[in-house]
PDB file of C-alpha atoms and ligand atoms in Angstrom:
ATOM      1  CA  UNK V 280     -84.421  86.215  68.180  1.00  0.00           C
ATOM      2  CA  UNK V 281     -81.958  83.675  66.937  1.00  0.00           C
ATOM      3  CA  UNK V 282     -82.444  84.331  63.113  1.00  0.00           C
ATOM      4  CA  UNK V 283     -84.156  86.719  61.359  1.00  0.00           C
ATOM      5  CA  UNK V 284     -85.189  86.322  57.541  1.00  0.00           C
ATOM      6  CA  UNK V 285     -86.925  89.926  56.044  1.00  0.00           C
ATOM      7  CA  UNK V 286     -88.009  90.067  52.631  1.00  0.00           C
ATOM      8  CA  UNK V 287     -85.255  88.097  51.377  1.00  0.00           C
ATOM      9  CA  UNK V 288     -84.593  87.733  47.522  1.00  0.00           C
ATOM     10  CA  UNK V 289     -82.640  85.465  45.553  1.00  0.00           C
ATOM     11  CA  UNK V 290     -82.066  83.219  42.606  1.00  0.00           C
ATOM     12  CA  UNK V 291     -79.498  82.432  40.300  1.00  0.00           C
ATOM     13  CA  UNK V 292     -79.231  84.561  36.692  1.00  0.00           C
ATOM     14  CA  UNK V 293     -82.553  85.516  35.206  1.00  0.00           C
ATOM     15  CA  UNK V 294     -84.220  82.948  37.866  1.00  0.00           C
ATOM     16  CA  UNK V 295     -85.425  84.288  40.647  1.00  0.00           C
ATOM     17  CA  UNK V 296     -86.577  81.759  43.539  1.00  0.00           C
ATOM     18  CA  UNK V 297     -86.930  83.030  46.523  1.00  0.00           C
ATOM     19  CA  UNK V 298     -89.476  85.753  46.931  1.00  0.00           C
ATOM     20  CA  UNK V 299     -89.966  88.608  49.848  1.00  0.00           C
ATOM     21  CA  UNK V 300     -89.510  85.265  52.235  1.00  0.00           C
ATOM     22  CA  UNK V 301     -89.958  85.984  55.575  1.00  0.00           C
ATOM     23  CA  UNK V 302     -88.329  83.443  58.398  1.00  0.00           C
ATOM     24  CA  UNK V 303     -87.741  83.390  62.198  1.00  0.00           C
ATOM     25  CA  UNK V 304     -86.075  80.967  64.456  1.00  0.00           C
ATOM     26  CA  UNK V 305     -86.396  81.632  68.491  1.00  0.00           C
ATOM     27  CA  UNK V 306     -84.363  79.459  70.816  1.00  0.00           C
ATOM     28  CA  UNK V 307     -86.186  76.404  69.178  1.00  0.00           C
ATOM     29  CA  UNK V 308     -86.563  74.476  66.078  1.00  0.00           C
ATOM     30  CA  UNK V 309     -88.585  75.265  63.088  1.00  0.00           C
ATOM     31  CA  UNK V 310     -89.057  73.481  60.020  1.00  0.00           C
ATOM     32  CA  UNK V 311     -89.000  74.400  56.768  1.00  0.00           C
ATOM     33  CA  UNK V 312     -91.411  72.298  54.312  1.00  0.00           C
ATOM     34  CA  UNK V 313     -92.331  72.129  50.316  1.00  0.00           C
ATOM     35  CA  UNK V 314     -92.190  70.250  47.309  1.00  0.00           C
ATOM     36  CA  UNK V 315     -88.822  69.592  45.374  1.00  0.00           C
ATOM     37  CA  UNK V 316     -87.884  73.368  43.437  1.00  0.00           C
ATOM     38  CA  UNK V 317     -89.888  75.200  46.339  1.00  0.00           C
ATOM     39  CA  UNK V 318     -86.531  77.062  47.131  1.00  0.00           C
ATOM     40  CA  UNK V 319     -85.370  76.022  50.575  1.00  0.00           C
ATOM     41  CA  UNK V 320     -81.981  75.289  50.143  1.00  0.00           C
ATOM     42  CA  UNK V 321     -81.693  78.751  47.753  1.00  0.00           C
ATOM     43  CA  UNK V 322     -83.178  79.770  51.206  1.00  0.00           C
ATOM     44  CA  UNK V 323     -80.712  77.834  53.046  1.00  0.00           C
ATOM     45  CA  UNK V 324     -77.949  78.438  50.669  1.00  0.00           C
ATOM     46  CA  UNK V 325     -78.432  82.471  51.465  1.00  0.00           C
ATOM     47  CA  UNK V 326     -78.346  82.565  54.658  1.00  0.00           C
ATOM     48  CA  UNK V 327     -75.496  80.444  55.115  1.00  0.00           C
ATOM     49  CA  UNK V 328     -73.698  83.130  52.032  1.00  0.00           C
ATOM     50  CA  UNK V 329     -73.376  80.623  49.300  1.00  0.00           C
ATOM     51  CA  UNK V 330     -76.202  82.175  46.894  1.00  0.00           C
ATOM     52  CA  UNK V 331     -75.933  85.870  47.459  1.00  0.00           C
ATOM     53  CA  UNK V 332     -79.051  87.800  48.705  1.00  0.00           C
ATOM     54  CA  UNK V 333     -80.663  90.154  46.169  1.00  0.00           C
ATOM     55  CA  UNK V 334     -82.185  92.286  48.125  1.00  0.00           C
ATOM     56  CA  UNK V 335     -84.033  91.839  52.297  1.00  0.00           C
ATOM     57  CA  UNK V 336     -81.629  91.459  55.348  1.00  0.00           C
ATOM     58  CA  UNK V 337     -80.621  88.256  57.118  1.00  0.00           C
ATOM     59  CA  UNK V 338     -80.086  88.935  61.414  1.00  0.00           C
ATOM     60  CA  UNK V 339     -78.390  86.866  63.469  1.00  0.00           C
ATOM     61  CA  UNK V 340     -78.725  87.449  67.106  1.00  0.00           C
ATOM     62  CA  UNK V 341     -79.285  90.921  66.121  1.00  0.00           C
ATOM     63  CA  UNK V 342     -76.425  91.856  63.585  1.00  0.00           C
ATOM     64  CA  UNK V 343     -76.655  91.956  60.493  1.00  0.00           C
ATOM     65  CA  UNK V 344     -74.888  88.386  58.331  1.00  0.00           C
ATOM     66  CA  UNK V 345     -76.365  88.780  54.638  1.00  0.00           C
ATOM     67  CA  UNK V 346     -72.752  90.970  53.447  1.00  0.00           C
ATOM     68  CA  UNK V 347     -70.483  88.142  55.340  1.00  0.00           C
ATOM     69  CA  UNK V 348     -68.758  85.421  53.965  1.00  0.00           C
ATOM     70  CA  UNK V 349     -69.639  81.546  54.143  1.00  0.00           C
ATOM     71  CA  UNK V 350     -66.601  81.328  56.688  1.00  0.00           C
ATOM     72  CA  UNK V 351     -67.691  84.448  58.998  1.00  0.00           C
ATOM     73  CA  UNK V 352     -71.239  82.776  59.163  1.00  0.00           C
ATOM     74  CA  UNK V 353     -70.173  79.546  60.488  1.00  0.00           C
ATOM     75  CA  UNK V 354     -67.546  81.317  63.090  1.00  0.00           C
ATOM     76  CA  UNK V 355     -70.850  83.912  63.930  1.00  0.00           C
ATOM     77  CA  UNK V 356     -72.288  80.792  65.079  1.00  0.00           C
ATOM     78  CA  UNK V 357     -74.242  78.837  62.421  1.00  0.00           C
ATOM     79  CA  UNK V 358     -73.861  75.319  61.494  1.00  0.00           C
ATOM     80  CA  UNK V 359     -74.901  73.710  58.258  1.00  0.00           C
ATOM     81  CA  UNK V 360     -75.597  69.577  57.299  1.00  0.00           C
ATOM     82  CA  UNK V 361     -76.243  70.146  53.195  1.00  0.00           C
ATOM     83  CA  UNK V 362     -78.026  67.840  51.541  1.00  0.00           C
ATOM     84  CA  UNK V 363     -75.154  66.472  50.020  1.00  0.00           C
ATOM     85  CA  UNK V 364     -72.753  65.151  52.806  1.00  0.00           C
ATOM     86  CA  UNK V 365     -69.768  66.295  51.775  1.00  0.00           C
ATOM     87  CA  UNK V 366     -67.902  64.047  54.262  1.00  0.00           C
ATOM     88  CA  UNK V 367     -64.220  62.833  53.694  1.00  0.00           C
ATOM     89  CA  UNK V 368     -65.284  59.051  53.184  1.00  0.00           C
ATOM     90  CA  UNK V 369     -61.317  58.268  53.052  1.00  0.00           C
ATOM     91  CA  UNK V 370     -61.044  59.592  56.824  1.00  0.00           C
ATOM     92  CA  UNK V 371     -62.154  57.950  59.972  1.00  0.00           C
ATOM     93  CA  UNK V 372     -65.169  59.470  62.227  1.00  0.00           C
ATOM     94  CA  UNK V 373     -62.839  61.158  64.496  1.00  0.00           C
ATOM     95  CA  UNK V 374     -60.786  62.515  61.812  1.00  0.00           C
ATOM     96  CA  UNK V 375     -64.396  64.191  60.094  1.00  0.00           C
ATOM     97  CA  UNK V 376     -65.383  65.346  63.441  1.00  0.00           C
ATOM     98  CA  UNK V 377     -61.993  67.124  64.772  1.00  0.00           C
ATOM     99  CA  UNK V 378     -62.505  69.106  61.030  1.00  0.00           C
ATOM    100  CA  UNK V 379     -65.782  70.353  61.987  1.00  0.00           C
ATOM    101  CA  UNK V 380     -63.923  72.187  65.240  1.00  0.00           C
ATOM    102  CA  UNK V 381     -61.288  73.350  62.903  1.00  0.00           C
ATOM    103  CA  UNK V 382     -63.457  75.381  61.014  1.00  0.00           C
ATOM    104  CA  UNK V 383     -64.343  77.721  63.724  1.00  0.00           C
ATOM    105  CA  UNK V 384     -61.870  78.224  66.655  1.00  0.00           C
ATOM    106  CA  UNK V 385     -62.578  77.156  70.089  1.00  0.00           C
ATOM    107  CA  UNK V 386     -60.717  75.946  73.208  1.00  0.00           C
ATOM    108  CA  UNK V 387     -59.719  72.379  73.400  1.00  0.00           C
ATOM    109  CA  UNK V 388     -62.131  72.290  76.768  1.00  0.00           C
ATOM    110  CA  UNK V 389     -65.126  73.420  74.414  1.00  0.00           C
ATOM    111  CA  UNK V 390     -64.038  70.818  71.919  1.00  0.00           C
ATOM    112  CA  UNK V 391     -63.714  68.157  74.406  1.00  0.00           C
ATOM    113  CA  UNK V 392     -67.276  69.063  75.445  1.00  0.00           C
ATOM    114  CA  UNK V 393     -68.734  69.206  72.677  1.00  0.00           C
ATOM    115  CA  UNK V 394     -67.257  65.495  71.197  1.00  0.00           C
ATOM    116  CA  UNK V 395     -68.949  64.265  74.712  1.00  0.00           C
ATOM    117  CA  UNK V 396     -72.357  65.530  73.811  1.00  0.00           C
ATOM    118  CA  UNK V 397     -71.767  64.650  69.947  1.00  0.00           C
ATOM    119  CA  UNK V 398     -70.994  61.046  71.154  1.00  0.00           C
ATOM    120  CA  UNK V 399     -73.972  61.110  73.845  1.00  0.00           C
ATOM    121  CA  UNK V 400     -75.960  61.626  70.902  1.00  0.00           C
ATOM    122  CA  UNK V 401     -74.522  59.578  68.471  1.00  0.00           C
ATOM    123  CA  UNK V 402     -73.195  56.350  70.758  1.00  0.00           C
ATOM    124  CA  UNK V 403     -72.663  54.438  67.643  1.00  0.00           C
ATOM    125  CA  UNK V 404     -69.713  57.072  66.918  1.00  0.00           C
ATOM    126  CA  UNK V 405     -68.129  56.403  70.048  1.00  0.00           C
ATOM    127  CA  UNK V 406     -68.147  52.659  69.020  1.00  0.00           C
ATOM    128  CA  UNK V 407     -66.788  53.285  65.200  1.00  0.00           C
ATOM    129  CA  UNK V 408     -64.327  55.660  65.985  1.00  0.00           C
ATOM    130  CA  UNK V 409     -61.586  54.949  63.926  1.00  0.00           C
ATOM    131  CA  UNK V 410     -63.702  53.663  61.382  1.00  0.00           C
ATOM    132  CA  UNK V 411     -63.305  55.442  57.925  1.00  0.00           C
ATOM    133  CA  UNK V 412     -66.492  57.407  56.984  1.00  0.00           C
ATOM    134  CA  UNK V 413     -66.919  55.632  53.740  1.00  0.00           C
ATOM    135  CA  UNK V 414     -67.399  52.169  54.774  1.00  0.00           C
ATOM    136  CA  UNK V 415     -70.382  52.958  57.386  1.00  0.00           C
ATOM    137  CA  UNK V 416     -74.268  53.091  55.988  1.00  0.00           C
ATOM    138  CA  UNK V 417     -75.578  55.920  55.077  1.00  0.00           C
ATOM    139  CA  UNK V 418     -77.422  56.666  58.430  1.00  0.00           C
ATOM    140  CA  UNK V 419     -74.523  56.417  60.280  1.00  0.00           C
ATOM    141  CA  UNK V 420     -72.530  58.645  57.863  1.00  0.00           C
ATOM    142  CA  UNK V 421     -75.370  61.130  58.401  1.00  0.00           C
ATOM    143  CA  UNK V 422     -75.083  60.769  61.512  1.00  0.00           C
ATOM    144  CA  UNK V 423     -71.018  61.825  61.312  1.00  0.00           C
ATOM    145  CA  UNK V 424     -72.460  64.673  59.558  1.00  0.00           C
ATOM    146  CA  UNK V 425     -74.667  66.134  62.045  1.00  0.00           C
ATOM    147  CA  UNK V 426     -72.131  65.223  64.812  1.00  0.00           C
ATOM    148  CA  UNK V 427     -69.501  67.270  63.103  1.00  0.00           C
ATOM    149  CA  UNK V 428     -71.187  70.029  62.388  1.00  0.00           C
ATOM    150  CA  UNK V 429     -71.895  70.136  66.092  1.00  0.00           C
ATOM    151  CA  UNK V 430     -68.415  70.413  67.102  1.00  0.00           C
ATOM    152  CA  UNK V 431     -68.429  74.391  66.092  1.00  0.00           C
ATOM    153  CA  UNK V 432     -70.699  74.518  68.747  1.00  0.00           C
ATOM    154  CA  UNK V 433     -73.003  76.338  66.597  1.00  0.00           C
ATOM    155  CA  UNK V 434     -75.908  78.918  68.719  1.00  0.00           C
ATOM    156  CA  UNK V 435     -78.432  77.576  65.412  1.00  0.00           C
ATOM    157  CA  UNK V 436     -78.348  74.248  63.544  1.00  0.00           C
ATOM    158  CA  UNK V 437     -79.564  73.999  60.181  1.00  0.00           C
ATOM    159  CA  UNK V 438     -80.229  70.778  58.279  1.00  0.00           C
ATOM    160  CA  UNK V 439     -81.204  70.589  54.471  1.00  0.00           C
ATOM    161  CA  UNK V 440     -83.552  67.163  53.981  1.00  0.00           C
ATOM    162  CA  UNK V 441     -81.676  64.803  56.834  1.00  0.00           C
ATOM    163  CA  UNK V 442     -84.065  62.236  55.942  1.00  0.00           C
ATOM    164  CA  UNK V 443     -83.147  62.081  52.036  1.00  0.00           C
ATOM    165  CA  UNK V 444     -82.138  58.525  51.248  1.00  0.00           C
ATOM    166  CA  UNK V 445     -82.565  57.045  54.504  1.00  0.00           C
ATOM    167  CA  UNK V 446     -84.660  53.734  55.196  1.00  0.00           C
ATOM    168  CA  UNK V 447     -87.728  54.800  57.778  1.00  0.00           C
ATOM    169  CA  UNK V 448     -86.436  53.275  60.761  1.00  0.00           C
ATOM    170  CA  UNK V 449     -83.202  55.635  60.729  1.00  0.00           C
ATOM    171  CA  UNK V 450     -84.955  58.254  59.486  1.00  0.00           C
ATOM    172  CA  UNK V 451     -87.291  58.010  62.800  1.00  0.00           C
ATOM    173  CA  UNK V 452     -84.131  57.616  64.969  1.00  0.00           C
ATOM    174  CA  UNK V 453     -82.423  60.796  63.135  1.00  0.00           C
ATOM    175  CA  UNK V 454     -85.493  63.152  63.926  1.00  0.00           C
ATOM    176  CA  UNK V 455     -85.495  61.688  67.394  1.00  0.00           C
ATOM    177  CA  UNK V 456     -82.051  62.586  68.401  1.00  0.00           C
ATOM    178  CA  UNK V 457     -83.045  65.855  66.825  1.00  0.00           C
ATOM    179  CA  UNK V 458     -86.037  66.064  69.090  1.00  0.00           C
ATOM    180  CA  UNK V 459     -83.196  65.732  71.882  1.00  0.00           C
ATOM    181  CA  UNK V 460     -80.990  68.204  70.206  1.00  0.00           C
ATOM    182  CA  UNK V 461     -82.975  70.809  70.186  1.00  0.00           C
ATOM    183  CA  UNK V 462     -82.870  71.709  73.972  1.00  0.00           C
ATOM    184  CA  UNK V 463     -78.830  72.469  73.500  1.00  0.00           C
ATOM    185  CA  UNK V 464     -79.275  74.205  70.212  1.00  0.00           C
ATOM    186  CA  UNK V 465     -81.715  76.089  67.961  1.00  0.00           C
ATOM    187  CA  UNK V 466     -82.466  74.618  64.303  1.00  0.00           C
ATOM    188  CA  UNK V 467     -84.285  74.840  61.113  1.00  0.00           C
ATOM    189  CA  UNK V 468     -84.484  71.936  59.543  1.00  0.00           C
ATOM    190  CA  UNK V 469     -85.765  71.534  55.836  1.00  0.00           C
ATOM    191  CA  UNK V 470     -88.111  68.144  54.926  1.00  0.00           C
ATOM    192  CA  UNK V 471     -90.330  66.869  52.695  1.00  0.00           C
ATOM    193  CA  UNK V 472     -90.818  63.818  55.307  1.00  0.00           C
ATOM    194  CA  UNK V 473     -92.979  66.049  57.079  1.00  0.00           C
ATOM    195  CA  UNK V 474     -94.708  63.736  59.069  1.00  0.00           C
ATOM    196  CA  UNK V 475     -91.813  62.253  60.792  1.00  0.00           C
ATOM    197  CA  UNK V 476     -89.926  65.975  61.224  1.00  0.00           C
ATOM    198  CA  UNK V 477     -93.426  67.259  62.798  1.00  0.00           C
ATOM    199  CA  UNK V 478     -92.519  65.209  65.679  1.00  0.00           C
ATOM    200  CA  UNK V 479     -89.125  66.863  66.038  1.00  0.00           C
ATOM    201  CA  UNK V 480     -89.920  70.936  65.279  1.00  0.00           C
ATOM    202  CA  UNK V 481     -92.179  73.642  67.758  1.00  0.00           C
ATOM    203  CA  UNK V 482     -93.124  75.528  64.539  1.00  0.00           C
ATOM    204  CA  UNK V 483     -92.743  75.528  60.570  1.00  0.00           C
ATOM    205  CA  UNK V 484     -93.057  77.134  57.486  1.00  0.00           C
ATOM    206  CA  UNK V 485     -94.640  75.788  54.181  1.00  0.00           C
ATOM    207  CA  UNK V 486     -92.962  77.428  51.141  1.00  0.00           C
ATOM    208  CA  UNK V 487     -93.977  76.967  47.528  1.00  0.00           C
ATOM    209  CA  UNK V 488     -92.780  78.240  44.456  1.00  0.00           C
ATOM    210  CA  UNK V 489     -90.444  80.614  46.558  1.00  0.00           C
ATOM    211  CA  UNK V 490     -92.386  82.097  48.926  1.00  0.00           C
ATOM    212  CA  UNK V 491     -93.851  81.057  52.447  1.00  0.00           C
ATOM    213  CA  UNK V 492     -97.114  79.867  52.438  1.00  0.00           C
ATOM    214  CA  UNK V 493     -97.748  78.933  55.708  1.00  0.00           C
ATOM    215  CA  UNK V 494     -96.425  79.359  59.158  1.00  0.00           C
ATOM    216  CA  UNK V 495     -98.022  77.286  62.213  1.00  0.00           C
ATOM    217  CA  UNK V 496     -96.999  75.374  65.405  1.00  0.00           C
ATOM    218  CA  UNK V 497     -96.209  72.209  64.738  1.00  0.00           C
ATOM    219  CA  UNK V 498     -99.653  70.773  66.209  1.00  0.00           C
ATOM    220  CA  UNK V 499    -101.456  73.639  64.232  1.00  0.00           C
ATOM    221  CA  UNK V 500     -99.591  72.348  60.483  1.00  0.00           C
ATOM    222  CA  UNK V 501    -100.573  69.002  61.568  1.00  0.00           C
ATOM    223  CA  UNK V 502    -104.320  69.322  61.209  1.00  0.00           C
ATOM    224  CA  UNK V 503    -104.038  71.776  58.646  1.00  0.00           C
ATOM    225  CA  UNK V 504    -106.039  70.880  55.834  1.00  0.00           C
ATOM    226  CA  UNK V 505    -103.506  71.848  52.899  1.00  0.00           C
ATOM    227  CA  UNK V 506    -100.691  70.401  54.796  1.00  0.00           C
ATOM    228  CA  UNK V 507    -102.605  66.969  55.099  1.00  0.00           C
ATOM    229  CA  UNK V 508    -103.632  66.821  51.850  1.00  0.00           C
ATOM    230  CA  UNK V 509    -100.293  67.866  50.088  1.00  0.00           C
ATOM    231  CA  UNK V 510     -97.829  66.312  52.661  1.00  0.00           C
ATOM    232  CA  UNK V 511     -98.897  64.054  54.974  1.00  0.00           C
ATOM    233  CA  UNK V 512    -100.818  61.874  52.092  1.00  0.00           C
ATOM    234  CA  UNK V 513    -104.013  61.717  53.808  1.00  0.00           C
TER     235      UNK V 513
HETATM  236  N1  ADP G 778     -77.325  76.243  41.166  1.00  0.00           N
HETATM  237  C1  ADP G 778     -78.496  76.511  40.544  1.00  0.00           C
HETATM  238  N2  ADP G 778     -78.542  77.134  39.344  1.00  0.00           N
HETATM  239  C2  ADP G 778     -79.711  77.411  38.747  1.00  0.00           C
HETATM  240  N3  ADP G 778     -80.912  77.096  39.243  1.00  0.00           N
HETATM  241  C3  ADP G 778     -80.943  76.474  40.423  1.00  0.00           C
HETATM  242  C4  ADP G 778     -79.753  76.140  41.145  1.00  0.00           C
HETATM  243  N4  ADP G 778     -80.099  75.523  42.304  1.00  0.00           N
HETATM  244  C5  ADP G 778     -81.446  75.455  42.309  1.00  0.00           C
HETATM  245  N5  ADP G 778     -81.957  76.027  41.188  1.00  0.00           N
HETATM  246  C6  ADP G 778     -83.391  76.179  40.868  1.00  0.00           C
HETATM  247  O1  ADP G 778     -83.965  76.956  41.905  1.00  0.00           O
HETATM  248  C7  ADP G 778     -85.267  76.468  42.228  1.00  0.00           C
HETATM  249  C8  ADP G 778     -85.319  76.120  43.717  1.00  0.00           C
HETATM  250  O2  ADP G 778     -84.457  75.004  43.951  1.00  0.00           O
HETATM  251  P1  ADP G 778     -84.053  74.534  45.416  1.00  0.00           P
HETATM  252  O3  ADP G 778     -83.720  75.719  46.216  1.00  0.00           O
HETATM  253  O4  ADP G 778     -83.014  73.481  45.265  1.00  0.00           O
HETATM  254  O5  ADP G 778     -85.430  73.908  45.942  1.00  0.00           O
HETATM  255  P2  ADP G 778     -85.710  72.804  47.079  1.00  0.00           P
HETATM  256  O6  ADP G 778     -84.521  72.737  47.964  1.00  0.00           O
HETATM  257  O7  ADP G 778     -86.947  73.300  47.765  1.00  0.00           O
HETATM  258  O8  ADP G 778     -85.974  71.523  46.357  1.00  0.00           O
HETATM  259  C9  ADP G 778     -85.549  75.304  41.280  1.00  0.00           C
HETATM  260  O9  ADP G 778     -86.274  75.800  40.195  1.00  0.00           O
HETATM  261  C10 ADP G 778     -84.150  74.873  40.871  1.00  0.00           C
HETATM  262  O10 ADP G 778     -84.174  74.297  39.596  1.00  0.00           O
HETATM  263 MG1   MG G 779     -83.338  71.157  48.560  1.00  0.00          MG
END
């Protein structure tokens, strides 16, 4: 298993959000759905060692992460888009994307390798190269996002809301390059677009007020009856 999530616990002072969750990702990607306060980036957050755990375990390929620091995380091989993009709009695309291989050390052939696939991706960051970050639209600077957290060449991917202020046609174009993605990498990726992400994920959970809900293939959420009445607006 890539990641596994056991009766985690967490929250922040008095508030306690997340409760007993239970999460796995396989060599795949898995979604994580719910309404806005549901918890999934204090889910998120944890596992990546930015909210501390309270109590449960977090496993990455089999060792333990949930003591490690935010740094150690991202060099044991996870990757993280927030939901804030937290880009260096002053730099160009290749500047933003070099930093995401600085933060975990590789060889320059891995690097190399990994800007080809980023850019085989992404073609429209081949193109803008040189451009700086904060003059492109706010698809392609999500885009830059995803592309350099690729360059760690993380094992699992995760995304928190990559559709969140995009018009609908990138939005569909984001969770199709996803849908592409996910053959080179494993990822949870957190939505309230759920119909679009549906078409990008094997499997997902359904959290609400803290706790899973629901866990199904993606087919198996679709024609769920709580999932179609309370996200896909049927
Ligand atoms: N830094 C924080 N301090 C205190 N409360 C927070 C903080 N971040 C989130 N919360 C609260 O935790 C709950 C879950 O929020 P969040 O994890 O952001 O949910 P989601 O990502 O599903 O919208 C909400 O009640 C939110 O108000
Ligand atoms: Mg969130």
């Amino acid at each position: 298993m890539m990641l596994e999530v056991k009766k985690l616990e967490a929250g922040y002072g008095k508030l306690q959000v997340l409760r007993a969750v239970d999460l796995n990702v396989g060599r795949e990607s898995v979604g994580l759905f719910g309404p806005n306060g549901a918890g999934k980036t204090t889910l998120i957050n944890t596992i990546m060692g930015i909210v501390e755990a309270r109590s449960g375990d977090i496993v990455l390929e089999g060792k333990s992460i949930n003591k490690l620091k935010t740094h150690e995380i991202a060099r044991a091989g996870i990757a993280l888009v927030p939901q804030e993009r937290e880009l260096f709009p002053g730099m160009s695309v290749a500047d933003n994307l070099e930093l995401g291989a600085a933060f975990v050390p590789r060889g320059k052939a891995v690097i190399k390798k990994q800007l080809e696939m980023v850019f085989g991706l992404f073609p429209i960051l081949k193109e803008r190269y040189a451009q700086l970050v904060g003059t492109m639209s706010g698809g392609q600077q999500r885009m830059v996002a995803i592309g350099r957290a690729l360059m760690a060449k993380p094992s699992l991917l995760i995304l928190d809301e990559p559709s969140l202020g995009l018009q609908p046609s990138i939005v569909a174009e984001v969770f199709e390059r996803l849908a592409i993605l996910k053959k080179e990498v494993a990822i949870l990726v957190t939505e309230q677009n759920v119909r679009e992400s549906l078409k990008a994920i094997d499997r997902g959970y359904v959290m609400e007020n803290g706790a899973v809900v629901l866990e199904d293939s993606a087919t198996g959420l679709a024609t769920n009856p709580h999932v179609i009445s309370a996200y896909l607006g049927i």
